[in-house]
Amino acid sequence: MNLPPFHALVCHPDAPDDCVRVIRVVADREADGGLRLGYRLEGAVDRLRIPDGGLPVERLWAHTCFELFVLAEGGEAYREFNFSPGGQWMRFDFSAYRLRIDSPALPAPQLDWQRSGDALRLDARLPAASLPAGALRLAITAVVEHADGSLCYWALGHPPGKPDFHHRDGFALALPAPTP
């Protein structure tokens, strides 16, 4: 059985993270067009603020959460997903760089969070109806909130300057169209 490779996220150089050793993610396109993601954060989890579900969903990205930005290969419009360890999630749609538009009703992702020792894990499945058809470009990211309220930003790659998960250069992972 061929397993998809892990992708290591890197911390933004302007905000080093002394609590997190590594964040790895696996992304695998399913034959029906859905997407499976597996995030694993390892480090001093007890020194992080881990939301318990009481956050306003519009601002999950301002606290510890795993994120996914997805667009159709060659497109401009993209979708942002935020997944909170409290089990909450949120989706935002954009017609182009940071131009937010109304989001249509779509099926909810399936989420499974686990915290054990020095690790925080999320397995997520996004149904095909939540994703563009065809080949995809993904920006896989994480926001880590420390106990003191400071934030660190992790991504497959960071464009120059301040952290910006919406920047086109961050869409670093190409996934082919599903094959039935």
Short mmCIF file of C-alpha atoms in Angstrom, two decimals:
data_model
loop_
_atom_site.label_atom_id
_atom_site.label_comp_id
_atom_site.label_asym_id
_atom_site.label_seq_id
_atom_site.Cartn_x
_atom_site.Cartn_y
_atom_site.Cartn_z
CA MET A 1 0.00 0.00 0.00
CA ASN A 2 1.38 3.42 -0.98
CA LEU A 3 0.96 5.98 1.78
CA PRO A 4 1.09 9.68 0.94
CA PRO A 5 4.21 11.47 2.19
CA PHE A 6 4.31 13.72 5.22
CA HIS A 7 4.92 17.40 4.61
CA ALA A 8 6.73 19.35 7.32
CA LEU A 9 5.44 22.83 8.08
CA VAL A 10 8.02 25.51 8.86
CA CYS A 11 7.70 28.25 11.44
CA HIS A 12 7.70 31.83 10.18
CA PRO A 13 11.21 33.23 10.81
CA ASP A 14 9.91 36.45 12.43
CA ALA A 15 8.18 34.53 15.25
CA PRO A 16 10.25 31.50 16.29
CA ASP A 17 8.39 28.85 18.25
CA ASP A 18 10.18 27.43 21.31
CA CYS A 19 7.20 25.23 22.22
CA VAL A 20 6.66 23.25 19.00
CA ARG A 21 9.28 20.82 17.67
CA VAL A 22 7.49 19.85 14.49
CA ILE A 23 4.19 20.00 12.66
CA ARG A 24 3.70 17.38 9.96
CA VAL A 25 0.77 16.96 7.61
CA VAL A 26 -0.32 14.31 5.17
CA ALA A 27 -2.81 15.21 2.42
CA ASP A 28 -4.41 12.56 0.26
CA ARG A 29 -6.98 13.01 -2.51
CA GLU A 30 -9.68 10.37 -2.56
CA ALA A 31 -11.07 8.74 -5.70
CA ASP A 32 -14.43 10.50 -5.18
CA GLY A 33 -12.72 13.93 -5.11
CA GLY A 34 -12.71 14.26 -1.32
CA LEU A 35 -9.59 15.09 0.67
CA ARG A 36 -8.12 13.51 3.78
CA LEU A 37 -5.74 15.49 5.97
CA GLY A 38 -3.72 14.33 8.94
CA TYR A 39 -2.02 17.02 11.06
CA ARG A 40 0.37 16.18 13.91
CA LEU A 41 1.92 18.83 16.19
CA GLU A 42 4.66 17.66 18.59
CA GLY A 43 6.17 19.73 21.38
CA ALA A 44 5.39 21.26 24.74
CA VAL A 45 1.63 21.09 24.29
CA ASP A 46 1.14 22.03 27.96
CA ARG A 47 2.69 25.46 27.16
CA LEU A 48 0.10 26.17 24.45
CA ARG A 49 -3.41 27.57 24.63
CA ILE A 50 -5.63 24.83 23.29
CA PRO A 51 -9.20 26.03 22.63
CA ASP A 52 -11.93 23.91 24.17
CA GLY A 53 -14.78 24.89 21.92
CA GLY A 54 -15.86 28.23 23.38
CA LEU A 55 -14.41 30.41 20.61
CA PRO A 56 -16.41 32.50 18.14
CA VAL A 57 -16.07 30.51 14.92
CA GLU A 58 -15.36 33.66 12.88
CA ARG A 59 -12.04 34.04 14.73
CA LEU A 60 -10.74 30.48 15.09
CA TRP A 61 -7.68 31.58 13.11
CA ALA A 62 -6.68 33.91 15.99
CA HIS A 63 -5.98 30.91 18.27
CA THR A 64 -4.38 27.49 18.00
CA CYS A 65 -5.88 25.91 14.89
CA PHE A 66 -4.92 23.96 11.80
CA GLU A 67 -5.83 25.51 8.48
CA LEU A 68 -6.19 24.63 4.83
CA PHE A 69 -6.39 26.96 1.85
CA VAL A 70 -7.46 25.29 -1.40
CA LEU A 71 -7.88 26.49 -4.98
CA ALA A 72 -8.38 24.88 -8.36
CA GLU A 73 -5.12 24.68 -10.31
CA GLY A 74 -4.84 27.84 -12.41
CA GLY A 75 -7.75 29.57 -10.64
CA GLU A 76 -8.04 32.74 -8.57
CA ALA A 77 -10.91 31.86 -6.22
CA TYR A 78 -9.99 29.88 -3.12
CA ARG A 79 -11.49 28.50 0.07
CA GLU A 80 -10.10 28.67 3.61
CA PHE A 81 -10.86 26.08 6.29
CA ASN A 82 -10.03 26.57 10.00
CA PHE A 83 -10.12 23.58 12.36
CA SER A 84 -10.02 24.22 16.12
CA PRO A 85 -8.94 21.60 18.70
CA GLY A 86 -12.27 22.30 20.41
CA GLY A 87 -13.96 20.59 17.45
CA GLN A 88 -15.17 23.81 15.83
CA TRP A 89 -14.52 24.64 12.21
CA MET A 90 -15.13 27.52 9.84
CA ARG A 91 -14.97 28.09 6.10
CA PHE A 92 -14.39 31.30 4.17
CA ASP A 93 -14.61 31.79 0.41
CA PHE A 94 -12.57 34.31 -1.60
CA SER A 95 -12.95 35.35 -5.25
CA ALA A 96 -9.28 36.47 -5.35
CA TYR A 97 -6.54 37.46 -2.89
CA ARG A 98 -8.34 38.40 0.37
CA LEU A 99 -11.56 39.36 -1.47
CA ARG A 100 -14.06 37.53 0.72
CA ILE A 101 -17.41 36.52 -0.76
CA ASP A 102 -20.53 34.81 0.61
CA SER A 103 -20.10 31.09 1.21
CA PRO A 104 -22.63 28.64 -0.16
CA ALA A 105 -23.99 25.89 2.08
CA LEU A 106 -21.74 22.85 1.86
CA PRO A 107 -21.39 19.59 3.79
CA ALA A 108 -19.41 19.76 7.02
CA PRO A 109 -15.98 18.18 7.27
CA GLN A 110 -15.49 15.13 9.48
CA LEU A 111 -13.01 15.94 12.27
CA ASP A 112 -11.25 13.76 14.82
CA TRP A 113 -9.00 15.55 17.35
CA GLN A 114 -6.74 13.80 19.85
CA ARG A 115 -4.35 15.17 22.44
CA SER A 116 -1.88 12.84 24.13
CA GLY A 117 1.32 13.71 25.98
CA ASP A 118 3.40 15.95 23.77
CA ALA A 119 1.23 15.64 20.65
CA LEU A 120 -1.89 17.19 19.19
CA ARG A 121 -3.43 15.40 16.21
CA LEU A 122 -6.24 16.18 13.78
CA ASP A 123 -7.64 13.88 11.13
CA ALA A 124 -10.03 15.65 8.78
CA ARG A 125 -12.02 14.53 5.78
CA LEU A 126 -13.45 17.10 3.41
CA PRO A 127 -16.17 15.79 1.10
CA ALA A 128 -15.77 16.34 -2.63
CA ALA A 129 -18.70 18.81 -2.61
CA SER A 130 -16.58 21.14 -0.42
CA LEU A 131 -13.71 21.28 -2.90
CA PRO A 132 -13.13 22.46 -6.46
CA ALA A 133 -13.15 19.74 -9.11
CA GLY A 134 -9.91 18.79 -10.83
CA ALA A 135 -6.33 19.39 -9.79
CA LEU A 136 -5.80 21.43 -6.61
CA ARG A 137 -3.21 23.73 -5.06
CA LEU A 138 -3.06 23.65 -1.25
CA ALA A 139 -1.65 25.98 1.37
CA ILE A 140 -1.42 23.94 4.56
CA THR A 141 -0.90 26.04 7.67
CA ALA A 142 -1.21 26.24 11.44
CA VAL A 143 -1.53 28.99 14.01
CA VAL A 144 -0.06 28.15 17.43
CA GLU A 145 -1.06 30.23 20.44
CA HIS A 146 1.30 30.12 23.43
CA ALA A 147 0.15 30.36 27.04
CA ASP A 148 1.22 34.04 27.09
CA GLY A 149 -1.08 34.80 24.11
CA SER A 150 1.71 35.15 21.54
CA LEU A 151 1.15 33.53 18.15
CA CYS A 152 3.46 31.54 15.89
CA TYR A 153 2.68 30.81 12.27
CA TRP A 154 3.52 27.56 10.50
CA ALA A 155 3.15 26.76 6.78
CA LEU A 156 4.55 24.66 3.96
CA GLY A 157 6.28 27.84 2.85
CA HIS A 158 6.19 31.53 3.72
CA PRO A 159 6.41 34.42 1.26
CA PRO A 160 8.79 37.26 2.21
CA GLY A 161 7.51 39.69 4.84
CA LYS A 162 5.00 39.24 7.61
CA PRO A 163 3.01 35.98 7.85
CA ASP A 164 0.39 35.83 5.08
CA PHE A 165 -1.34 32.50 4.55
CA HIS A 166 -3.43 33.97 1.71
CA HIS A 167 -0.40 34.79 -0.46
CA ARG A 168 -0.22 32.80 -3.70
CA ASP A 169 3.33 31.61 -2.93
CA GLY A 170 1.95 29.68 0.06
CA PHE A 171 -0.13 27.37 -2.16
CA ALA A 172 2.87 25.04 -2.34
CA LEU A 173 1.32 21.58 -2.61
CA ALA A 174 -0.12 20.40 -5.91
CA LEU A 175 -2.58 17.50 -5.86
CA PRO A 176 -3.74 15.93 -9.12
CA ALA A 177 -7.36 15.43 -10.03
CA PRO A 178 -8.85 12.30 -8.48
CA THR A 179 -8.59 9.07 -10.39
CA PRO A 180 -11.57 6.75 -10.01
#
